Short mmCIF file of N, CA, C and O in Angstrom, two decimals:
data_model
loop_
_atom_site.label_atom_id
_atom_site.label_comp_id
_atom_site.label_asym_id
_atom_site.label_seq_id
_atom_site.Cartn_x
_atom_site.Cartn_y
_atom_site.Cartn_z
N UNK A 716 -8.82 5.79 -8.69
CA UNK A 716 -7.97 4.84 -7.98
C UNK A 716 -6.72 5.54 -7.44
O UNK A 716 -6.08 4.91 -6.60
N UNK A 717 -6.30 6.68 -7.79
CA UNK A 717 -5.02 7.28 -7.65
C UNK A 717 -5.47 8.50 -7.04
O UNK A 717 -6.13 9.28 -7.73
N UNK A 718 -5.13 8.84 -5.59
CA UNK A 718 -5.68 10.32 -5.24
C UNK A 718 -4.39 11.35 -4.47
O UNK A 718 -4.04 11.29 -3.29
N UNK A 719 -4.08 11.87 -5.08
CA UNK A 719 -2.75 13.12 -4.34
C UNK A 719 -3.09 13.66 -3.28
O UNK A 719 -4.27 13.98 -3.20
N UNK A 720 -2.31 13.91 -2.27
CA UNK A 720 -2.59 14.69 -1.46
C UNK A 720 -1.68 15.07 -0.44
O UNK A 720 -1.07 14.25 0.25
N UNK A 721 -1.56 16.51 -0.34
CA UNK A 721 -0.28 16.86 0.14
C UNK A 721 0.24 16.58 1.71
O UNK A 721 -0.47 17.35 2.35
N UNK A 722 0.92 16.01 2.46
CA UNK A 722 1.16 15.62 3.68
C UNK A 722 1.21 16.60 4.73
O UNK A 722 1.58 17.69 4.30
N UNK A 723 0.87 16.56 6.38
CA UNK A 723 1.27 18.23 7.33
C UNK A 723 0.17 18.10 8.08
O UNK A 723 -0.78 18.88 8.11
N UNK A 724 0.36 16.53 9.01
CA UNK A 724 -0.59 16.93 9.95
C UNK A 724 0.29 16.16 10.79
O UNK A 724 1.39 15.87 10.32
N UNK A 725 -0.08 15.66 12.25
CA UNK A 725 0.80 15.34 13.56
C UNK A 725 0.67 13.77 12.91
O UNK A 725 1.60 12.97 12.99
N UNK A 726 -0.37 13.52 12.38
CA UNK A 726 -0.65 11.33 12.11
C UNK A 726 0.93 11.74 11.27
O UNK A 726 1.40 12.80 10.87
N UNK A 727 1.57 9.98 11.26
CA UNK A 727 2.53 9.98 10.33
C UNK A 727 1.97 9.70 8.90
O UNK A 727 2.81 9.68 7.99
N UNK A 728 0.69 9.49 8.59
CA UNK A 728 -0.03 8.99 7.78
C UNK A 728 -1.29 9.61 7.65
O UNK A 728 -2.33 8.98 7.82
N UNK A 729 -1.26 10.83 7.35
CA UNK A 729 -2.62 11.52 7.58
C UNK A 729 -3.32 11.55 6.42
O UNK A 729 -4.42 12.08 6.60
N UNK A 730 -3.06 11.06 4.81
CA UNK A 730 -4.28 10.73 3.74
C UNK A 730 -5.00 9.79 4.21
O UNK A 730 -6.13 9.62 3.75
N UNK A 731 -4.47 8.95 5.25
CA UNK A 731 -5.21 7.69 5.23
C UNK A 731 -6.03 7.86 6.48
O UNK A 731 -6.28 6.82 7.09
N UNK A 732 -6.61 9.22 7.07
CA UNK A 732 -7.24 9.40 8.14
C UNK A 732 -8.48 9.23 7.45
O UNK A 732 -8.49 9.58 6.27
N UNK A 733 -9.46 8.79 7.90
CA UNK A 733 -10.95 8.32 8.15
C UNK A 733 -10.70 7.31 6.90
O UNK A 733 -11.81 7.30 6.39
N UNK A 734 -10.16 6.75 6.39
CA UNK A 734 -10.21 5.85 5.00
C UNK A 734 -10.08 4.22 5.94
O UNK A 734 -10.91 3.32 5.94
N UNK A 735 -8.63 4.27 6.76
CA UNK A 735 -8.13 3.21 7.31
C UNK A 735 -7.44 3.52 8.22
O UNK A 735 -6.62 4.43 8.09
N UNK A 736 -7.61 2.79 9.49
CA UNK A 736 -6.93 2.60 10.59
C UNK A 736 -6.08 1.82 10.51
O UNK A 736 -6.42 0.67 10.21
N UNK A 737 -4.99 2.04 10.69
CA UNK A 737 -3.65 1.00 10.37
C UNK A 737 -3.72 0.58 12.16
O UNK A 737 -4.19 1.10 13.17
N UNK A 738 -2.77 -1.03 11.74
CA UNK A 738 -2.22 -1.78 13.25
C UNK A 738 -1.23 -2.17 12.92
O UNK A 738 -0.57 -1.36 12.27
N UNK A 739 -0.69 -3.37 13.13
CA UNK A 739 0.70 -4.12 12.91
C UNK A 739 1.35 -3.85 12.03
O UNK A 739 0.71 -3.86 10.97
N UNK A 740 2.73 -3.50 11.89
CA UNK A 740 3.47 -4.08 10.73
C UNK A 740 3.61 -5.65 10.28
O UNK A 740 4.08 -6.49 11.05
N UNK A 741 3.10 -5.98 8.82
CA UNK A 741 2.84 -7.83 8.97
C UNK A 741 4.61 -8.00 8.32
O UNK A 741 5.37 -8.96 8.50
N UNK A 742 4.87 -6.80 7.60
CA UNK A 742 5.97 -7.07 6.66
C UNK A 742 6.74 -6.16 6.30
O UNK A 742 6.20 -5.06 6.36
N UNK A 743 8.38 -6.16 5.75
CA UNK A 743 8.77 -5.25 5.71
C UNK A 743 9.64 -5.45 4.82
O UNK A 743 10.01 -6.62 4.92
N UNK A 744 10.43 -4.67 3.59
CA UNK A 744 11.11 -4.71 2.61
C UNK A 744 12.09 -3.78 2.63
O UNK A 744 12.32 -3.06 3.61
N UNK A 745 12.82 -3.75 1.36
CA UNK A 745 13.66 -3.07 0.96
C UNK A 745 13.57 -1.47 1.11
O UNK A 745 14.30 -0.72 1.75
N UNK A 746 12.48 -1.18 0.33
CA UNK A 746 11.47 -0.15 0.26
C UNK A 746 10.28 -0.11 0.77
O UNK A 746 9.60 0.83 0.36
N UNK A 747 9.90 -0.66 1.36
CA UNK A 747 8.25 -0.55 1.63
C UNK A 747 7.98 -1.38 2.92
O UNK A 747 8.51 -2.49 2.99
N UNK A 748 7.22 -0.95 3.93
CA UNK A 748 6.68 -1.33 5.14
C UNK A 748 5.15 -2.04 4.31
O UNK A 748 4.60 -1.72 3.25
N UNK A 749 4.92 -2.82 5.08
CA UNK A 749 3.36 -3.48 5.04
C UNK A 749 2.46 -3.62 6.41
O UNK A 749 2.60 -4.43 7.33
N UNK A 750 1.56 -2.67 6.27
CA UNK A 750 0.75 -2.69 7.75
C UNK A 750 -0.54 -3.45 7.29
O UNK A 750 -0.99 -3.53 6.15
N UNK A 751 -1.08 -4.04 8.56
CA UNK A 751 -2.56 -4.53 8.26
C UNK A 751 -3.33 -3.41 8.70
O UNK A 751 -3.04 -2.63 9.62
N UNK A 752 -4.38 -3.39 7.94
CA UNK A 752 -5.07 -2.12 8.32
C UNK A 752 -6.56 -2.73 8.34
O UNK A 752 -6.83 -3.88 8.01
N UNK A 753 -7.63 -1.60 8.86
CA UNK A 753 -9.13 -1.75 8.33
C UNK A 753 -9.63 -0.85 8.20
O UNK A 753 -9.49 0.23 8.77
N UNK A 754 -10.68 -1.34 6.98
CA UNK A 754 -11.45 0.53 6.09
C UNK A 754 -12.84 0.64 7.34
O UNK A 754 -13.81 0.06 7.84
N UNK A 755 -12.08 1.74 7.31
CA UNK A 755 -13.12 1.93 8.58
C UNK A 755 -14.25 2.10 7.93
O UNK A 755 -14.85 1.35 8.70
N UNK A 756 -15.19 2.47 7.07
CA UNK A 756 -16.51 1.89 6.42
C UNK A 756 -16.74 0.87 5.92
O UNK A 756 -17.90 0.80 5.51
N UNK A 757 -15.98 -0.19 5.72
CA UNK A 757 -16.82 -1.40 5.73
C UNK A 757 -16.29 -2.52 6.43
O UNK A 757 -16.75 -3.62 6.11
N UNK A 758 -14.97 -2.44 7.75
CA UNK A 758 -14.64 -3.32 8.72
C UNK A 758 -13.27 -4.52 7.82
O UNK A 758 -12.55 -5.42 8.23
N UNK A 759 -13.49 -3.86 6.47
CA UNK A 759 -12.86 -5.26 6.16
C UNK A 759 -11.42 -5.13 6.11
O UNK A 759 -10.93 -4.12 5.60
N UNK A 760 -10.73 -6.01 6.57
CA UNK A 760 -9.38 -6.24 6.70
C UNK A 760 -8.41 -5.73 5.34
O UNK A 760 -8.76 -5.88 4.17
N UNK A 761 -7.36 -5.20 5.72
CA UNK A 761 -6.29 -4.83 4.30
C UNK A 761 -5.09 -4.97 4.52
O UNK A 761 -4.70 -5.37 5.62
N UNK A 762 -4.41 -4.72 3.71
CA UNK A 762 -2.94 -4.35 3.69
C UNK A 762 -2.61 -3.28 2.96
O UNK A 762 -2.93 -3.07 1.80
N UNK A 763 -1.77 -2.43 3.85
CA UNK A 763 -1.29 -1.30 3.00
C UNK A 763 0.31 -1.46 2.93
O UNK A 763 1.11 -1.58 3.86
N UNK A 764 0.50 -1.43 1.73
CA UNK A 764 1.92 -1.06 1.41
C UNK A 764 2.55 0.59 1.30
O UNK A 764 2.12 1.46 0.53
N UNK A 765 3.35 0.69 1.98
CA UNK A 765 4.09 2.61 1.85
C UNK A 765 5.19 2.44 1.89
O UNK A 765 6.00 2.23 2.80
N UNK A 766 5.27 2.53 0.53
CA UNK A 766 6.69 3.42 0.07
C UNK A 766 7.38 4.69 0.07
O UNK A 766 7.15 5.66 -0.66
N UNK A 767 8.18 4.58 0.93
CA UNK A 767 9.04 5.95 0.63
C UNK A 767 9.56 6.21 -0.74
O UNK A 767 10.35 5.46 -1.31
N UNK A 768 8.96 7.52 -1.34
CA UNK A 768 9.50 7.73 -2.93
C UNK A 768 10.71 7.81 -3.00
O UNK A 768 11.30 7.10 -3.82
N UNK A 769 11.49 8.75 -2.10
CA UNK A 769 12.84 9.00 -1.52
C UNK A 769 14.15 8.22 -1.56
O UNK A 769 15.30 8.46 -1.93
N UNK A 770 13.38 6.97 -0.91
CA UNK A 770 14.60 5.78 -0.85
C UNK A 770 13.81 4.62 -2.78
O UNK A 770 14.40 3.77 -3.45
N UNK A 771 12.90 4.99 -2.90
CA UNK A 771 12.62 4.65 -4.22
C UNK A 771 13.73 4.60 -4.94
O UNK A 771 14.32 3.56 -5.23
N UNK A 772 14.21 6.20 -5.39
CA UNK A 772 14.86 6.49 -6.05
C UNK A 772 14.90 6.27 -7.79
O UNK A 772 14.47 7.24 -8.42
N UNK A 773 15.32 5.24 -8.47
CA UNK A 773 15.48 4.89 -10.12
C UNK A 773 14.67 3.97 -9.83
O UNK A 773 14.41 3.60 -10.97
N UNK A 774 14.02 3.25 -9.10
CA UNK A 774 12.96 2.13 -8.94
C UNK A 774 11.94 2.52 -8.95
O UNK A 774 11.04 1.73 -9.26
N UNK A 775 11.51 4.18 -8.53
CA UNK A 775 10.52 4.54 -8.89
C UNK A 775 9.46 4.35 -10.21
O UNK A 775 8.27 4.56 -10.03
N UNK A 776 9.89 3.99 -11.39
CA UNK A 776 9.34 4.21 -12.52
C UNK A 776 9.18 2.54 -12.40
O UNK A 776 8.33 2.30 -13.26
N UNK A 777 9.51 1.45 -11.88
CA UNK A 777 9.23 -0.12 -11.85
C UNK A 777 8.25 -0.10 -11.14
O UNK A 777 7.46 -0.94 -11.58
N UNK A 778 7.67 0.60 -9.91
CA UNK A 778 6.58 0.37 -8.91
C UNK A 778 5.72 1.11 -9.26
O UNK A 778 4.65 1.01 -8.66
N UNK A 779 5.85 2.20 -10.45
CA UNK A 779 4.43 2.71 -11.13
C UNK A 779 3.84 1.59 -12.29
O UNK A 779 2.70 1.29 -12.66
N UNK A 780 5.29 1.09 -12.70
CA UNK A 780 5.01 0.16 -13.47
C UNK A 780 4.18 -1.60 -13.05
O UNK A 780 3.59 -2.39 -13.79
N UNK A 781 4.49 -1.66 -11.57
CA UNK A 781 3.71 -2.93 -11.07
C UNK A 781 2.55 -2.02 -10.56
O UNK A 781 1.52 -2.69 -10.71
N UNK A 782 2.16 -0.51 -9.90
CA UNK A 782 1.00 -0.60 -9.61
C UNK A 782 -0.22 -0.79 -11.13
O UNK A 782 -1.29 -1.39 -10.99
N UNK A 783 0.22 -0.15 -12.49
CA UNK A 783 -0.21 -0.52 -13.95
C UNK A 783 -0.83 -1.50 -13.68
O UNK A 783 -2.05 -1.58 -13.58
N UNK A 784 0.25 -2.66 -13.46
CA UNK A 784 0.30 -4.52 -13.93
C UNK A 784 -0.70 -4.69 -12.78
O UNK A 784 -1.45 -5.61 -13.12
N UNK A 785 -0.98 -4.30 -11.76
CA UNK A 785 -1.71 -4.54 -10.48
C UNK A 785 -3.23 -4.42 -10.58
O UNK A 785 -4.13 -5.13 -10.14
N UNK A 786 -3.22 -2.98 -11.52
CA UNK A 786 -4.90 -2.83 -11.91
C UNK A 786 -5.49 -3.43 -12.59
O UNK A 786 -6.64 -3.08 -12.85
N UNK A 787 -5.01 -4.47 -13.10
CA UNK A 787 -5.60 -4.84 -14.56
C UNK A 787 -6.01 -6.37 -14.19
O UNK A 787 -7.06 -6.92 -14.50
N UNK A 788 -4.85 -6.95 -13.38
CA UNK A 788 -4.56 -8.12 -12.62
C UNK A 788 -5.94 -8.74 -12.04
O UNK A 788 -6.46 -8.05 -11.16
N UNK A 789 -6.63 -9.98 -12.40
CA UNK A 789 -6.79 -10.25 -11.44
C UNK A 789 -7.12 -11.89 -11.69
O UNK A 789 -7.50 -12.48 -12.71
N UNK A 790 -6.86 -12.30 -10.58
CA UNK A 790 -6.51 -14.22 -10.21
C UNK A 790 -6.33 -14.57 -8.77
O UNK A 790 -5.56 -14.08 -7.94
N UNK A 791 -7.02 -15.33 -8.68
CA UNK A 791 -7.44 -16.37 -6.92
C UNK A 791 -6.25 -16.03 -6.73
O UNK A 791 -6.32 -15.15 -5.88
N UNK A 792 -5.08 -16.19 -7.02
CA UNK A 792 -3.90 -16.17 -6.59
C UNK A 792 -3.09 -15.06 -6.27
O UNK A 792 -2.14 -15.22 -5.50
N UNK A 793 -3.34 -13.94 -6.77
CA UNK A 793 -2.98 -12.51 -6.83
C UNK A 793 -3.70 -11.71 -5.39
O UNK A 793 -4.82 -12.08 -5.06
N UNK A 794 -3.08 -10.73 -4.63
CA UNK A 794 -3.84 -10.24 -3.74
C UNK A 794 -4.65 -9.28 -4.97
O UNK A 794 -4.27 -9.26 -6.15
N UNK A 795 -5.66 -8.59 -4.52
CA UNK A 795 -5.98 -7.77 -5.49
C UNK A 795 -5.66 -6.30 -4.60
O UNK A 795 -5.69 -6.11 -3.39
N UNK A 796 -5.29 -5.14 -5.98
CA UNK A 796 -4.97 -4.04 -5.70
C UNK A 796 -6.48 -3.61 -5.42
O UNK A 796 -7.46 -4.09 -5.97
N UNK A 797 -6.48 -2.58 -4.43
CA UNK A 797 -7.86 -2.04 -4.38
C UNK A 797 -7.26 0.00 -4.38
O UNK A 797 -7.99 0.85 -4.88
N UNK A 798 -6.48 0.21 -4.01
CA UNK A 798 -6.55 1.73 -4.01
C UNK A 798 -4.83 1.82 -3.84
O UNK A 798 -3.95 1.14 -3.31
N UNK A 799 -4.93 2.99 -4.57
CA UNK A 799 -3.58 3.81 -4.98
C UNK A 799 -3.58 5.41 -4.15
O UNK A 799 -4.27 6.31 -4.65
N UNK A 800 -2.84 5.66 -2.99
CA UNK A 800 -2.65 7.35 -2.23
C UNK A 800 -1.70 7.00 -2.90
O UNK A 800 -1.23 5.93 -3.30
N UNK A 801 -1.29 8.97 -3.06
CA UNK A 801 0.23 9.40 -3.63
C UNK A 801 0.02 10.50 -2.65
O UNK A 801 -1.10 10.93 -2.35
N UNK A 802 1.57 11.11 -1.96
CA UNK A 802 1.42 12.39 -1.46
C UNK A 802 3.33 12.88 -2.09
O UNK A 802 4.13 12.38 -2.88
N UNK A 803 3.32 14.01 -1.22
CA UNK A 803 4.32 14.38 -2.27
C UNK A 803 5.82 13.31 -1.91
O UNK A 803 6.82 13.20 -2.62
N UNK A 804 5.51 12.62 -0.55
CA UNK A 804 7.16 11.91 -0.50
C UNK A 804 6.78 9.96 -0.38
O UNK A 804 7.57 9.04 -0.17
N UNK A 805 5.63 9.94 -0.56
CA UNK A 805 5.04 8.37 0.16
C UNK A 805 3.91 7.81 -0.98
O UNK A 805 3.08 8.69 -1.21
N UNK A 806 3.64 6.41 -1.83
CA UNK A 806 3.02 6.35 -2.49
C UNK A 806 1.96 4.89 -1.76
O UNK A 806 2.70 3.92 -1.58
N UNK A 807 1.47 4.79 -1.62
CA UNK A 807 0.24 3.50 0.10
C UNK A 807 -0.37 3.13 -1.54
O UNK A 807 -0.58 3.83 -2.53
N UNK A 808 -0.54 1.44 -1.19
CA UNK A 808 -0.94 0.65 -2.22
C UNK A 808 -1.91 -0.39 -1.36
O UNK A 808 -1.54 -1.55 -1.18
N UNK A 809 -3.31 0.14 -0.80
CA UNK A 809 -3.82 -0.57 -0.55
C UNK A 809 -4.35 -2.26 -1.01
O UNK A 809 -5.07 -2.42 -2.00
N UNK A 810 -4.02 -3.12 -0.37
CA UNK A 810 -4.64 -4.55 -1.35
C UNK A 810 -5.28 -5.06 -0.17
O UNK A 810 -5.42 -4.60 0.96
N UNK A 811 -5.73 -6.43 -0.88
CA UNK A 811 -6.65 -7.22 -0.49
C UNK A 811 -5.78 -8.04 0.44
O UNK A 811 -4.76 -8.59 0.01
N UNK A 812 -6.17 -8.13 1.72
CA UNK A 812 -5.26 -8.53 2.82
C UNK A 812 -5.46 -10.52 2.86
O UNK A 812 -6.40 -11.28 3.12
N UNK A 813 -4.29 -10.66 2.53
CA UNK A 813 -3.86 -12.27 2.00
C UNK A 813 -2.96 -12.84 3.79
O UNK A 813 -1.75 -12.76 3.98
N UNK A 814 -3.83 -13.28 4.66
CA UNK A 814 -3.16 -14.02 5.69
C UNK A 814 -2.26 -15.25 4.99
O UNK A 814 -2.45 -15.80 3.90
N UNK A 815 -1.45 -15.43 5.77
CA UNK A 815 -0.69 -17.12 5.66
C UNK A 815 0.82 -16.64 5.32
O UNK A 815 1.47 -17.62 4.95
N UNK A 816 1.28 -15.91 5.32
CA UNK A 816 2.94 -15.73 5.36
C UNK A 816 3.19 -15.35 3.86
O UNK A 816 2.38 -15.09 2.97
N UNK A 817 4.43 -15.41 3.86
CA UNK A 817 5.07 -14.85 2.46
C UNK A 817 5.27 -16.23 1.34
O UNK A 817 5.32 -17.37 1.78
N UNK A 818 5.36 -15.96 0.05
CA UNK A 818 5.04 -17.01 -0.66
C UNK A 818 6.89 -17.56 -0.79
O UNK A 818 7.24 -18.67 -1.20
N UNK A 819 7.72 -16.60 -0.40
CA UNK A 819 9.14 -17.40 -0.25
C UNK A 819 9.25 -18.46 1.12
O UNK A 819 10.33 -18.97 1.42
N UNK A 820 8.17 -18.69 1.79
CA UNK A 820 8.10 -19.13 2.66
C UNK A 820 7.87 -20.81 2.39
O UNK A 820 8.29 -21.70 3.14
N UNK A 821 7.34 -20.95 1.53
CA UNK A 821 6.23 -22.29 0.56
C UNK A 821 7.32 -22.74 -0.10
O UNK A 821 7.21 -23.66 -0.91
#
């Protein structure tokens, strides 16, 4: 579920070459951009979350700690985690792509 790999190609996102084609940004945070993406082998829709480790900073050790709580997780209600990239400055938290807006929205 967790695969390293060191960054240094022209994509801004080059672990995630032949895995997923990213499009839109749906969302965006403090730390972390959210693109919709699709796995290019099986068409199906996602979301990737990427974090900069950088601007992480002391929060780093809380978002290893929710990707933990993420694997284990699972409920109709929860997106589900499906894959964990790490490279040396960016950590992409692929999930199960949940249309309908943000739940502070409800």
């Amino acid at each position: 579920l967790l695969q390293e790999m060191p960054e240094g190609s022209k994509n801004a996102h080059p672990i995630l070459d032949g895995l997923y084609e990213l499009h839109d940004t749906v969302g965006t945070g403090g730390f972390a951009k959210v693109k919709l993406a699709t796995h290019i082998l099986s068409g199906m829709k996602v979301a990737v979350k990427i974090m900069d480790k950088r601007q992480l900073g002391e929060d780093l050790p809380r978002i290893r700690l929710e990707i933990a709580a993420m694997k284990v997780l699972c409920h109709q209600n929860i997106c589900k985690l499906l894959q964990v990239l790490e490279t040396d400055t960016k950590i992409y938290m692929v999930l199960e792509y949940c249309p309908g807006g943000e739940l502070f929205d409800y």
